[in-house]
GROMACS .gro file of C-alpha atoms in nm:
model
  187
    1UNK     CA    1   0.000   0.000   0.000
    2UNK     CA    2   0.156   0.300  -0.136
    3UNK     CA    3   0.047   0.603   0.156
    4UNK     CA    4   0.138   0.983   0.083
    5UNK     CA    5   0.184   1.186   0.403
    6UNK     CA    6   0.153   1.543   0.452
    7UNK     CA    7   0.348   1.787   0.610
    8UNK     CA    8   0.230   1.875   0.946
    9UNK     CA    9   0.025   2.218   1.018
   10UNK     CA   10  -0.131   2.355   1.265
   11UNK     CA   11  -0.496   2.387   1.247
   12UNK     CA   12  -0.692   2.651   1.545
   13UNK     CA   13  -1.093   2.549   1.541
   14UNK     CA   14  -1.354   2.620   1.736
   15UNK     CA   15  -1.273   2.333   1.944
   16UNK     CA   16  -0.963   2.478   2.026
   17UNK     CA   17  -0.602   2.449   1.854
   18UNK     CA   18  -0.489   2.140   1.728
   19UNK     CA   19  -0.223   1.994   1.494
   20UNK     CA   20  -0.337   1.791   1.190
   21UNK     CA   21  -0.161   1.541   0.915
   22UNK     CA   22  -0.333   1.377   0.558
   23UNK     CA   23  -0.247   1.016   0.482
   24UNK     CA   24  -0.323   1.001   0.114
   25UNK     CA   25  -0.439   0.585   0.043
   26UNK     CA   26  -0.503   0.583  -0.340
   27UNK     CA   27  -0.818   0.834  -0.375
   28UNK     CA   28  -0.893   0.843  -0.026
   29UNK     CA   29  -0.747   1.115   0.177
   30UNK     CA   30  -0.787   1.047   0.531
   31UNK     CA   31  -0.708   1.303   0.847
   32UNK     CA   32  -0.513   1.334   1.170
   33UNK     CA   33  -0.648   1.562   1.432
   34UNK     CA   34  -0.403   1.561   1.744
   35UNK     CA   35  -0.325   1.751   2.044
   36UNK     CA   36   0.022   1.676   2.201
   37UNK     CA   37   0.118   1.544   2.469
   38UNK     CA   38   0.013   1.243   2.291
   39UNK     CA   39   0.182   1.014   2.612
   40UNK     CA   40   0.254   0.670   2.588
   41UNK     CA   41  -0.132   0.546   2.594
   42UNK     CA   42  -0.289   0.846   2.367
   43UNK     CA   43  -0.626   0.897   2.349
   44UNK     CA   44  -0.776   0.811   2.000
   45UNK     CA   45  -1.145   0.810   1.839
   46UNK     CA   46  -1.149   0.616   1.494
   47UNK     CA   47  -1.408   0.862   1.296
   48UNK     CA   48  -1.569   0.738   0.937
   49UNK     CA   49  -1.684   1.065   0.731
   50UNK     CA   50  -1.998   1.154   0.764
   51UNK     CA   51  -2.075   1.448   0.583
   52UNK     CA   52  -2.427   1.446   0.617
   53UNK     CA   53  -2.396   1.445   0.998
   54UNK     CA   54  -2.055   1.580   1.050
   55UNK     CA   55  -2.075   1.913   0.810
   56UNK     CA   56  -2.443   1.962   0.707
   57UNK     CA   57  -2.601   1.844   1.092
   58UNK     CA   58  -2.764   1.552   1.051
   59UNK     CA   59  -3.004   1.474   1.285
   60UNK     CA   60  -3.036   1.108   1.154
   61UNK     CA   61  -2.727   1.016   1.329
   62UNK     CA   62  -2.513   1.041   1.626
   63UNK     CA   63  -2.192   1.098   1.375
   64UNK     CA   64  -2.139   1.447   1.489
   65UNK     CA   65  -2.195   1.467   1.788
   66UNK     CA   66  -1.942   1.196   1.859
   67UNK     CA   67  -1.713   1.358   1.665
   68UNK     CA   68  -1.725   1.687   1.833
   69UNK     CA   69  -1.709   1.471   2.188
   70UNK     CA   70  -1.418   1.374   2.077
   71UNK     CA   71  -1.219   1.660   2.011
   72UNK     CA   72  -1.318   1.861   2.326
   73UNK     CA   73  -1.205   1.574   2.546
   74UNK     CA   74  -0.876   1.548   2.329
   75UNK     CA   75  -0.863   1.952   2.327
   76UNK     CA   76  -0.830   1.876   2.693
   77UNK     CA   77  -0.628   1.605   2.783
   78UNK     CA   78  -0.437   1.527   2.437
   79UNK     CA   79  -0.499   1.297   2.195
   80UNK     CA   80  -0.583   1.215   1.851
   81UNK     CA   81  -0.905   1.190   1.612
   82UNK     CA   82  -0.824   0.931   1.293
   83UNK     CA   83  -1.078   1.111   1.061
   84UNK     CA   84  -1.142   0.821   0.782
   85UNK     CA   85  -1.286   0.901   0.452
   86UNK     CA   86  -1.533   0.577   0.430
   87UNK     CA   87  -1.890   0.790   0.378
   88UNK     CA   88  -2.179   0.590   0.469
   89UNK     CA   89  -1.995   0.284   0.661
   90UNK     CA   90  -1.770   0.290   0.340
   91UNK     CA   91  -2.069   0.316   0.047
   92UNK     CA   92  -2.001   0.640  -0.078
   93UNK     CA   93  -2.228   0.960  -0.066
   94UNK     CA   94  -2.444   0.852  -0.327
   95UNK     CA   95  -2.525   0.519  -0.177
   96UNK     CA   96  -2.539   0.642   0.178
   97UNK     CA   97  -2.876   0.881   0.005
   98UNK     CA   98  -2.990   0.578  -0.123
   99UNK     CA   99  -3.058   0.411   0.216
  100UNK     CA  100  -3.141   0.726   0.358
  101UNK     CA  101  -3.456   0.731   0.102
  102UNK     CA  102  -3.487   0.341   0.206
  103UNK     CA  103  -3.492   0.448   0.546
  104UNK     CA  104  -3.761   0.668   0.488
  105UNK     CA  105  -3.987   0.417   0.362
  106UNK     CA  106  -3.941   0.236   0.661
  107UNK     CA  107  -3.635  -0.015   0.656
  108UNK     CA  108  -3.348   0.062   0.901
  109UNK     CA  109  -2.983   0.151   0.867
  110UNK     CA  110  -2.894  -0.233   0.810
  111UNK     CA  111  -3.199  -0.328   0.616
  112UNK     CA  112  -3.170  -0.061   0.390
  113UNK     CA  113  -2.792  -0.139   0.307
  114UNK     CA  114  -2.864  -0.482   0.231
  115UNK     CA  115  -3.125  -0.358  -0.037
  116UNK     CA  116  -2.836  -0.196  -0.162
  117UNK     CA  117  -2.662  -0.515  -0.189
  118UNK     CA  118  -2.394  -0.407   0.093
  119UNK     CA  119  -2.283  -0.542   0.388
  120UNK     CA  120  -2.425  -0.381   0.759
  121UNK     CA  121  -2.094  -0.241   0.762
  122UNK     CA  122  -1.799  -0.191   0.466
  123UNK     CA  123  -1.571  -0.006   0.627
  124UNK     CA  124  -1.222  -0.126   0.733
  125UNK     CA  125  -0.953  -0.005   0.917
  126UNK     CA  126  -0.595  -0.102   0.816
  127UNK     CA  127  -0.545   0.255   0.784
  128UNK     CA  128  -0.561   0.300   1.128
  129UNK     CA  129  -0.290   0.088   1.221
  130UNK     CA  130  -0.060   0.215   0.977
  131UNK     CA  131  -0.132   0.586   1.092
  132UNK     CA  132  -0.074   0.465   1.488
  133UNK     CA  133   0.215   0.267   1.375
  134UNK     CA  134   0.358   0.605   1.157
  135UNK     CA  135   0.300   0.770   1.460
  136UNK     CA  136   0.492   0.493   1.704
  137UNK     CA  137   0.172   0.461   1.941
  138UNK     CA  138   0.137   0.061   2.024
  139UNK     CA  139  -0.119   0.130   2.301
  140UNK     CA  140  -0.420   0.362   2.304
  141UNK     CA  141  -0.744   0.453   2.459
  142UNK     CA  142  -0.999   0.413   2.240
  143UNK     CA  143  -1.273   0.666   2.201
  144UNK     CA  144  -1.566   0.430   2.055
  145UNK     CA  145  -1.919   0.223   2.102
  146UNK     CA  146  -1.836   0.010   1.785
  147UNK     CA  147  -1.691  -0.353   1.890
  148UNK     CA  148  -1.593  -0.401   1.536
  149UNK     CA  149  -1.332  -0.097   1.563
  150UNK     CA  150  -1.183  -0.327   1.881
  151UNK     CA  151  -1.210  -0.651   1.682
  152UNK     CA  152  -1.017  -0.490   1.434
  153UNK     CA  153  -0.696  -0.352   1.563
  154UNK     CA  154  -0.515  -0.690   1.603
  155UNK     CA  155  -0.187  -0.477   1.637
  156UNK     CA  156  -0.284  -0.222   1.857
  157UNK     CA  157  -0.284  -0.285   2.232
  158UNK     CA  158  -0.663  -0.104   2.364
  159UNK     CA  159  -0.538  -0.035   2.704
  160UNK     CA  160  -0.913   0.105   2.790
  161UNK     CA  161  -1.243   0.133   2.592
  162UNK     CA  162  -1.427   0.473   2.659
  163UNK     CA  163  -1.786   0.541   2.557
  164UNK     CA  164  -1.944   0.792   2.378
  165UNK     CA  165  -2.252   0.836   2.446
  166UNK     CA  166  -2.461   1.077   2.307
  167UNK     CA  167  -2.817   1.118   2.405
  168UNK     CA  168  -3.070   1.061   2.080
  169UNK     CA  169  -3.341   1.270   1.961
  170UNK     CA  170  -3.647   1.230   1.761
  171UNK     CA  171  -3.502   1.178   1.431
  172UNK     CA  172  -3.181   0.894   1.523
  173UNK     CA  173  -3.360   0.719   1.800
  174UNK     CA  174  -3.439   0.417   1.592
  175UNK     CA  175  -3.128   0.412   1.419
  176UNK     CA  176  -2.918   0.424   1.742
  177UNK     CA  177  -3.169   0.110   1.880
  178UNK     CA  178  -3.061  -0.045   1.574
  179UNK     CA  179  -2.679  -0.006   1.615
  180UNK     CA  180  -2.738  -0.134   1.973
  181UNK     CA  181  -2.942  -0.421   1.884
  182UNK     CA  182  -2.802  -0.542   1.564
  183UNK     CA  183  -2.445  -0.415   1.534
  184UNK     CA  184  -2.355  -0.470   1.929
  185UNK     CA  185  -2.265  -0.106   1.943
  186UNK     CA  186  -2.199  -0.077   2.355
  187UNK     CA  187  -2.469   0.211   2.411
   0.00000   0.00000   0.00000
């Protein structure tokens, strides 16, 4: 896997000042959001693009709101976000509208992607491990409810799990009970 990386810059936000780094994987060009002192057991939440929810403020999912958990708690006590660009659990932005419509007619987040003909969940993270391994960190706290995310760094010592729990309104409700119920997401 042939990865292009970035200079480093410094990038002040709303959530305070942070450093950040692009990984360029083929087409995909993912992001690193840190705040030093990383330490020996960083902080780190594994985030897929969401552009509906992270940008536009989707109330259909809990993708922003985790996301800007996430960098207040690393604005405070260091860390690092591992922004992925894999839209829609990995089935692009013009999929991911797809099942929205689906979802509209009724069928939930996994129902709808298997009318699609995808998988609950396409996304994969080998990047991740390559990025922590760039960045010489072989033990973390993880900043996630998904057990696949644990399941899948086999390289990558999770010292401690911590939630991120965001409460649901109107709109997600159904879609978090689904993640819950279906995906084993620890809510």
């Amino acid at each position: 896997m042939k990865i292009e990386i970035s200079e480093i810059a410094n990038l002040p936000s709303r959530f305070g000042t942070f450093k950040i780094q692009s990984f360029k994987e083929g087409i995909k060009e993912h992001l690193v959001i840190f705040k030093e002192p990383l330490g020996d057991v960083p902080l780190v939440r594994v985030h897929s693009e969401c552009l509906t929810g992270d940008s536009i403020g989707s109330l259909k999912c809990d993708c922003r709101d985790q996301l800007e958990f996430a960098l207040r708690t690393i604005e405070k006590n260091g860390g690092m976000v591992i922004y992925l660009r894999q839209e829609g659990r990995n089935i692009g932005l013009l999929n991911k509208v797809n099942a929205y419509a689906l979802q509209d007619k009724g069928f939930n987040t996994i129902e709808a992607n298997h009318q699609l003909g995808f998988l609950d969940d396409e996304r994969t993270y080998e990047m991740v491990e390559f990025i922590l391994d760039y960045f010489k960190i072989t033990k973390i706290k993880l900043l996630t409810n998904n057990p696949k995310k644990i399941e899948s760094l086999k390289h990558i010592e999770i010292v401690e799990r911590i939630p991120v729990i965001i409460p649901s309104n109107k709109f997600n409700a159904g879609y978090l009970k689904t993640k819950k119920e279906q995906m084993g997401h620890l809510l």
